[in-house]
């Protein structure tokens, strides 16, 4: 939960606009470096055989896609590019200080009602409508969504488009780990971080304005503080919310919806290449294996992961060597399943978490404004869940709070923003 005092907020208003940059610009400001890419090949596994295999030759990869799926991959690329081209407008809007009071208004400003409707219909339905074949959806689209969201092709079209855009190889990582972006920004803004868990927020009033008392528990016991403005960043859903709202009328209740459980197993061991059709481990060329939506498959994806620091001399392990693999599944892997994937292994580290919204669990989008100066950030995950979406939503909340505080209503929920932005240049 992020809190802001009136004096602090007014004195630092200009800083909000100063941080109005792409994430890549943040990296430059913080003195961080992009992590070097390490080449590797991917494949899609059906449980019995590989339905699609990547090679070292770009033209051969295109030919295989065409041979198996016709021009579906071109139709997919055109659809994703159209969505992303419109989505990128948000950076221009935010650079000019425009904000939106609801997720529906934000989406509508980017792609009209079509973008709003994309949160209510499945990615499979949208792709079939533009001419992508059912086979391509079942093989490729399903594999990507199982890897990213752990769910099927029934996820909403907008979330699916974001996932498919990330799968096209345009993403990047930071040397030393992406967490350095967050810690670097906290240091850059000189934020006063209180290492404690928020347990509740109660409403008070002061001079006709809302005043919020934030209760928390830390290593030194319980405490509280008063703030003029609060941004809630934890999901407000029954399975995740662990604090209460007091004195609000009407009451602020949990929003409907559930989260998709995900299990990440980091295994240091020898891949059982025979399970994937390669009796000789030296002949298995894949460093990333995605899976189709097959009932008997007990994992969603697995990949040979690299360290967060890549030296100039770093090389991937050979297929027959022990390597570190990340296995994504919906349930913890038992010993027999681990034995199926690995000939032997040295260690297994398991992390279970509520990773993403279960997109079939709710059809309405949560609000951004919970009260006069009480804002909610995590609702954007129900549009699409990714680091970029959270960054965009955080910038929107900052601009919205700033504009509302200073009564600059011309910067909130404006129509025809593309025309307005052009005239302001």
XYZ file of C-alpha atoms in Angstrom:
425
model
C 0.000 0.000 0.000
C 1.416 3.373 -1.042
C 0.567 6.428 1.038
C 1.174 10.116 0.407
C 0.989 13.145 2.688
C -0.492 16.408 1.370
C 2.673 18.479 1.783
C 4.877 15.799 0.265
C 2.521 15.315 -2.693
C 2.194 18.988 -3.584
C 5.927 19.623 -3.320
C 6.772 16.638 -5.503
C 4.098 17.048 -8.129
C 6.648 17.777 -10.838
C 8.434 14.513 -10.082
C 5.446 12.545 -11.314
C 5.832 14.031 -14.771
C 9.611 13.707 -14.624
C 9.173 9.926 -14.249
C 6.857 9.845 -17.254
C 9.179 7.591 -19.293
C 9.290 4.129 -20.784
C 10.710 1.360 -18.591
C 13.787 1.298 -20.809
C 14.423 4.929 -19.920
C 14.192 4.003 -16.237
C 16.965 1.497 -16.825
C 19.200 4.192 -18.317
C 18.469 6.634 -15.474
C 19.275 3.996 -12.850
C 22.530 3.044 -14.553
C 21.392 -0.528 -15.196
C 22.219 -2.648 -18.217
C 20.174 -4.980 -20.376
C 21.041 -8.594 -19.744
C 22.720 -10.261 -22.704
C 20.493 -12.679 -24.590
C 21.535 -16.334 -24.713
C 20.384 -18.176 -27.823
C 18.192 -21.241 -27.477
C 15.562 -23.159 -29.434
C 11.944 -23.807 -28.474
C 9.453 -26.568 -29.260
C 5.831 -27.427 -28.513
C 5.155 -30.865 -27.010
C 1.788 -32.679 -27.180
C 2.585 -35.379 -24.638
C 3.494 -37.835 -27.378
C 5.523 -35.860 -29.891
C 6.597 -32.345 -30.847
C 3.968 -30.581 -32.959
C 6.345 -27.723 -33.792
C 10.131 -27.390 -33.524
C 12.305 -24.323 -33.902
C 15.514 -24.553 -35.909
C 18.575 -22.342 -36.334
C 17.330 -21.182 -39.733
C 14.731 -18.399 -39.856
C 13.449 -19.262 -43.335
C 13.046 -22.921 -42.386
C 11.028 -21.896 -39.325
C 8.724 -19.802 -41.529
C 8.350 -22.674 -43.988
C 7.381 -25.084 -41.193
C 4.792 -22.643 -39.872
C 3.337 -22.227 -43.349
C 3.391 -25.980 -44.025
C 1.535 -26.826 -40.825
C -0.745 -23.818 -40.395
C -0.944 -21.897 -43.678
C -0.903 -18.137 -43.172
C -2.347 -18.308 -39.640
C 0.918 -17.039 -38.148
C 0.734 -13.954 -40.419
C -2.871 -13.301 -39.425
C -1.851 -13.647 -35.772
C 1.039 -11.219 -36.174
C -1.159 -8.649 -37.899
C -3.775 -8.935 -35.149
C -1.232 -8.571 -32.339
C 0.507 -5.646 -34.068
C -2.801 -3.834 -34.518
C -3.638 -4.228 -30.831
C -0.165 -3.186 -29.689
C -0.034 -0.181 -32.019
C -3.204 1.168 -30.399
C -2.064 0.204 -26.904
C 1.160 2.196 -27.327
C -0.933 5.381 -27.469
C -1.081 5.265 -23.661
C 2.535 6.450 -23.455
C 1.743 9.585 -25.465
C -1.323 10.287 -23.348
C 0.592 9.874 -20.110
C 3.486 11.994 -21.374
C 0.951 14.834 -21.723
C -0.457 14.224 -18.231
C -3.779 12.626 -19.199
C -5.362 10.087 -16.834
C -8.448 7.870 -16.639
C -10.797 7.258 -13.748
C -11.728 3.713 -14.767
C -10.203 0.832 -16.654
C -13.042 0.986 -19.180
C -12.243 4.663 -19.934
C -8.560 3.847 -20.340
C -9.268 1.021 -22.775
C -11.850 3.060 -24.667
C -9.349 5.889 -25.203
C -6.930 3.434 -26.827
C -9.149 1.244 -28.975
C -12.754 2.319 -28.496
C -15.442 -0.118 -27.455
C -13.558 -2.864 -29.287
C -10.854 -2.842 -26.590
C -13.461 -2.960 -23.818
C -15.158 -5.893 -25.546
C -11.806 -7.690 -25.712
C -11.984 -8.134 -21.938
C -15.284 -9.992 -22.302
C -14.608 -12.400 -25.186
C -11.979 -15.117 -25.526
C -8.748 -14.861 -27.470
C -9.728 -18.027 -29.368
C -12.954 -16.433 -30.582
C -11.160 -13.260 -31.660
C -8.436 -15.107 -33.557
C -10.820 -17.459 -35.325
C -12.763 -14.386 -36.418
C -9.705 -12.922 -38.183
C -8.943 -16.163 -40.016
C -6.556 -18.023 -37.709
C -7.203 -21.770 -37.965
C -8.438 -23.932 -35.101
C -5.341 -26.119 -35.377
C -3.041 -23.121 -34.913
C -5.089 -22.039 -31.877
C -4.945 -25.536 -30.362
C -1.216 -26.000 -30.955
C 0.520 -22.630 -30.749
C -1.829 -20.211 -28.992
C -2.707 -22.749 -26.294
C 0.978 -23.463 -25.663
C 1.846 -19.779 -25.225
C -1.063 -19.136 -22.845
C -0.309 -22.243 -20.779
C 3.239 -20.985 -20.404
C 2.347 -17.388 -19.532
C -0.990 -17.589 -17.669
C -1.350 -21.315 -16.967
C -4.776 -21.164 -18.600
C -6.517 -22.092 -21.824
C -7.409 -20.194 -24.996
C -10.584 -19.047 -23.246
C -8.734 -16.185 -21.521
C -9.959 -12.740 -22.628
C -8.658 -11.477 -25.956
C -6.873 -8.443 -24.502
C -4.933 -10.509 -21.971
C -4.176 -13.007 -24.727
C -2.851 -10.282 -27.022
C -0.478 -9.033 -24.311
C 0.773 -12.561 -23.703
C 1.269 -13.266 -27.407
C 3.080 -9.951 -27.885
C 5.543 -10.926 -25.147
C 6.100 -14.308 -26.774
C 7.390 -12.699 -29.985
C 10.807 -12.003 -28.490
C 10.631 -8.236 -27.964
C 11.026 -8.454 -24.189
C 14.263 -7.899 -22.312
C 15.742 -8.368 -18.847
C 18.030 -6.342 -16.613
C 21.530 -7.488 -15.720
C 21.397 -8.583 -12.107
C 17.629 -9.177 -12.128
C 14.547 -7.082 -12.919
C 14.020 -6.436 -9.201
C 16.819 -3.858 -9.468
C 14.411 -1.591 -11.374
C 12.037 -1.506 -8.400
C 14.704 -1.023 -5.733
C 16.443 1.576 -7.910
C 13.251 3.595 -8.372
C 12.563 3.564 -4.635
C 16.058 4.886 -4.031
C 15.754 7.482 -6.815
C 12.472 8.891 -5.474
C 13.779 8.889 -1.873
C 10.563 7.239 -0.758
C 10.059 6.652 2.965
C 9.542 2.892 3.053
C 8.031 1.424 6.211
C 8.852 -2.322 6.356
C 5.506 -3.514 7.690
C 2.321 -5.323 6.656
C -0.790 -3.169 6.323
C -3.704 -4.675 8.244
C -6.427 -2.093 7.689
C -7.466 1.367 6.537
C -10.003 3.472 8.422
C -11.667 6.656 7.212
C -11.539 9.929 9.166
C -12.083 13.544 8.154
C -10.104 16.749 8.581
C -11.258 20.224 7.492
C -13.823 18.714 5.144
C -11.280 16.406 3.485
C -10.994 12.651 3.769
C -8.175 11.480 6.013
C -7.061 7.856 5.989
C -5.544 6.049 8.944
C -3.351 3.171 7.800
C -2.828 0.414 10.392
C 0.161 -1.876 10.095
C 2.225 -4.536 11.859
C 6.010 -4.501 11.759
C 8.963 -5.972 13.583
C 8.451 -3.433 16.350
C 4.760 -4.218 16.781
C 1.592 -2.467 15.656
C 1.464 1.110 14.408
C -0.574 3.527 12.323
C -0.270 6.823 10.479
C -2.624 9.327 8.841
C -2.479 10.129 5.132
C -4.363 12.358 2.721
C -4.020 9.851 -0.076
C -3.623 6.055 -0.271
C -3.003 3.680 -3.180
C -3.899 0.037 -2.502
C -1.713 -2.322 -4.498
C -2.747 -5.724 -3.127
C -5.556 -7.659 -4.864
C -8.910 -7.029 -3.162
C -10.345 -10.480 -3.715
C -11.538 -13.017 -1.134
C -8.590 -15.361 -1.634
C -5.956 -12.615 -1.459
C -7.210 -9.665 0.598
C -5.852 -9.682 4.153
C -6.824 -6.287 5.505
C -10.035 -4.447 6.259
C -11.676 -1.099 5.518
C -13.430 0.680 8.403
C -15.884 3.604 8.592
C -16.515 3.682 4.819
C -20.071 4.262 3.640
C -20.962 2.481 1.487
C -18.566 -0.276 2.639
C -15.634 -1.274 0.438
C -16.053 -4.990 -0.150
C -13.932 -7.634 -1.828
C -14.376 -7.870 -5.589
C -15.544 -11.103 -7.220
C -12.931 -13.298 -8.802
C -10.264 -15.859 -7.999
C -6.618 -16.366 -8.850
C -4.928 -19.090 -10.840
C -2.535 -21.176 -8.730
C 0.879 -21.729 -10.243
C 3.800 -23.859 -9.135
C 7.368 -23.081 -10.173
C 9.878 -25.886 -9.664
C 13.554 -25.025 -10.175
C 15.381 -28.295 -10.788
C 19.131 -28.809 -11.084
C 19.474 -32.059 -12.946
C 19.791 -34.089 -16.135
C 16.895 -33.803 -18.587
C 15.229 -37.104 -19.472
C 15.415 -36.527 -23.206
C 13.958 -40.000 -23.916
C 10.567 -38.774 -22.683
C 10.670 -36.182 -25.467
C 11.713 -38.648 -28.156
C 15.515 -38.322 -27.977
C 17.148 -41.523 -26.620
C 20.538 -39.867 -27.043
C 20.621 -36.750 -24.787
C 23.200 -35.089 -27.028
C 20.620 -34.846 -29.822
C 17.978 -32.941 -27.842
C 18.414 -29.309 -28.999
C 15.650 -27.529 -27.084
C 16.110 -25.148 -24.181
C 12.418 -24.263 -23.922
C 9.536 -26.738 -24.153
C 5.922 -25.546 -24.261
C 2.937 -27.868 -24.146
C -0.468 -28.168 -25.772
C -3.670 -28.378 -23.734
C -3.546 -32.161 -23.315
C -5.275 -33.720 -20.255
C -2.439 -36.166 -19.495
C 0.271 -33.499 -19.429
C 1.183 -32.600 -15.839
C 3.273 -29.493 -16.628
C 2.618 -26.322 -18.615
C 6.147 -25.503 -19.777
C 9.800 -25.917 -18.887
C 12.927 -24.049 -19.858
C 16.660 -24.100 -19.251
C 17.200 -20.895 -17.286
C 20.281 -18.694 -17.182
C 21.768 -16.668 -14.304
C 20.692 -13.049 -13.795
C 24.292 -12.063 -14.604
C 25.582 -13.226 -17.977
C 29.346 -13.022 -18.367
C 31.054 -12.827 -21.739
C 32.306 -16.386 -21.268
C 28.937 -17.835 -20.297
C 27.565 -20.719 -22.353
C 24.539 -22.928 -21.973
C 25.072 -26.434 -20.695
C 25.193 -29.149 -23.324
C 22.032 -31.316 -23.533
C 23.756 -34.232 -21.801
C 25.014 -32.053 -18.918
C 23.241 -31.170 -15.695
C 21.509 -27.801 -16.002
C 19.034 -25.664 -14.085
C 15.492 -26.068 -15.394
C 12.338 -24.166 -14.475
C 9.170 -26.235 -14.665
C 5.766 -24.527 -14.571
C 2.781 -26.571 -13.426
C -0.593 -26.158 -11.741
C 0.152 -28.720 -9.036
C 3.401 -29.600 -7.216
C 5.320 -32.282 -9.064
C 5.524 -35.640 -7.305
C 8.593 -37.880 -7.414
C 7.274 -39.930 -10.317
C 6.633 -36.809 -12.398
C 10.105 -35.471 -11.609
C 11.529 -38.832 -12.625
C 9.603 -38.587 -15.911
C 11.204 -35.232 -16.757
C 14.695 -35.842 -15.330
C 17.020 -38.844 -15.395
C 18.392 -37.643 -12.077
C 18.632 -34.365 -10.207
C 20.632 -32.727 -7.434
C 18.056 -30.337 -6.021
C 14.466 -29.112 -6.381
C 13.184 -25.745 -5.157
C 9.406 -25.284 -5.269
C 7.415 -22.046 -5.071
C 3.615 -22.079 -5.050
C 1.770 -18.802 -5.600
C -1.454 -17.250 -6.810
C 0.116 -16.000 -10.004
C -2.592 -14.511 -12.217
C -6.330 -13.870 -12.194
C -8.433 -16.835 -13.235
C -10.012 -15.061 -16.126
C -13.160 -17.180 -16.228
C -13.991 -16.245 -12.619
C -15.241 -12.656 -13.167
C -16.632 -10.631 -16.059
C -16.530 -7.099 -14.630
C -13.470 -4.899 -14.163
C -12.687 -3.517 -10.675
C -12.749 0.267 -10.130
C -9.695 2.520 -9.853
C -11.222 5.036 -7.418
C -12.412 3.394 -4.185
C -13.063 6.640 -2.309
C -12.286 10.357 -2.589
C -8.491 9.942 -2.427
C -8.280 6.167 -2.095
C -7.107 4.397 -5.249
C -6.798 0.782 -6.360
C -3.973 -0.353 -8.623
C -4.223 -4.136 -8.985
C -7.557 -4.134 -10.809
C -5.608 -3.763 -14.056
C -4.582 -7.412 -13.766
C -8.118 -8.321 -14.824
C -7.457 -6.539 -18.121
C -4.071 -8.221 -18.560
C -1.432 -9.272 -16.066
C 2.128 -8.224 -16.858
C 4.870 -5.946 -15.580
C 4.156 -3.427 -18.324
C 0.439 -3.288 -17.547
C 1.149 -2.706 -13.853
C 3.617 0.069 -14.726
C 1.045 1.736 -16.995
C -1.646 1.430 -14.317
C 0.658 2.881 -11.659
C 1.438 5.870 -13.857
C -2.265 6.337 -14.517
C -3.084 6.306 -10.790
C -0.320 8.835 -10.091
C -1.577 11.182 -12.809
C -5.209 10.676 -11.825
C -4.492 11.455 -8.172
C -2.430 14.510 -9.126
C -5.061 15.892 -11.505
C -7.928 15.273 -9.070
C -6.009 16.878 -6.200
C -5.378 20.024 -8.238
C -8.859 19.929 -9.835
C -7.368 19.735 -13.323
C -10.405 17.950 -14.728
C -9.405 18.714 -18.325
C -6.749 16.032 -17.914
C -9.170 13.276 -16.855
C -11.288 11.033 -19.127
C -10.939 13.287 -22.137
C -12.339 12.176 -25.493
C -10.532 12.221 -28.839
C -7.159 12.281 -27.142
C -5.174 11.478 -30.279
C -6.359 14.770 -31.795
C -5.680 16.667 -28.552
C -2.160 15.255 -28.252
C -1.356 16.195 -31.867
C -2.505 19.777 -31.340
C -0.382 20.059 -28.181
C 2.835 19.115 -30.003
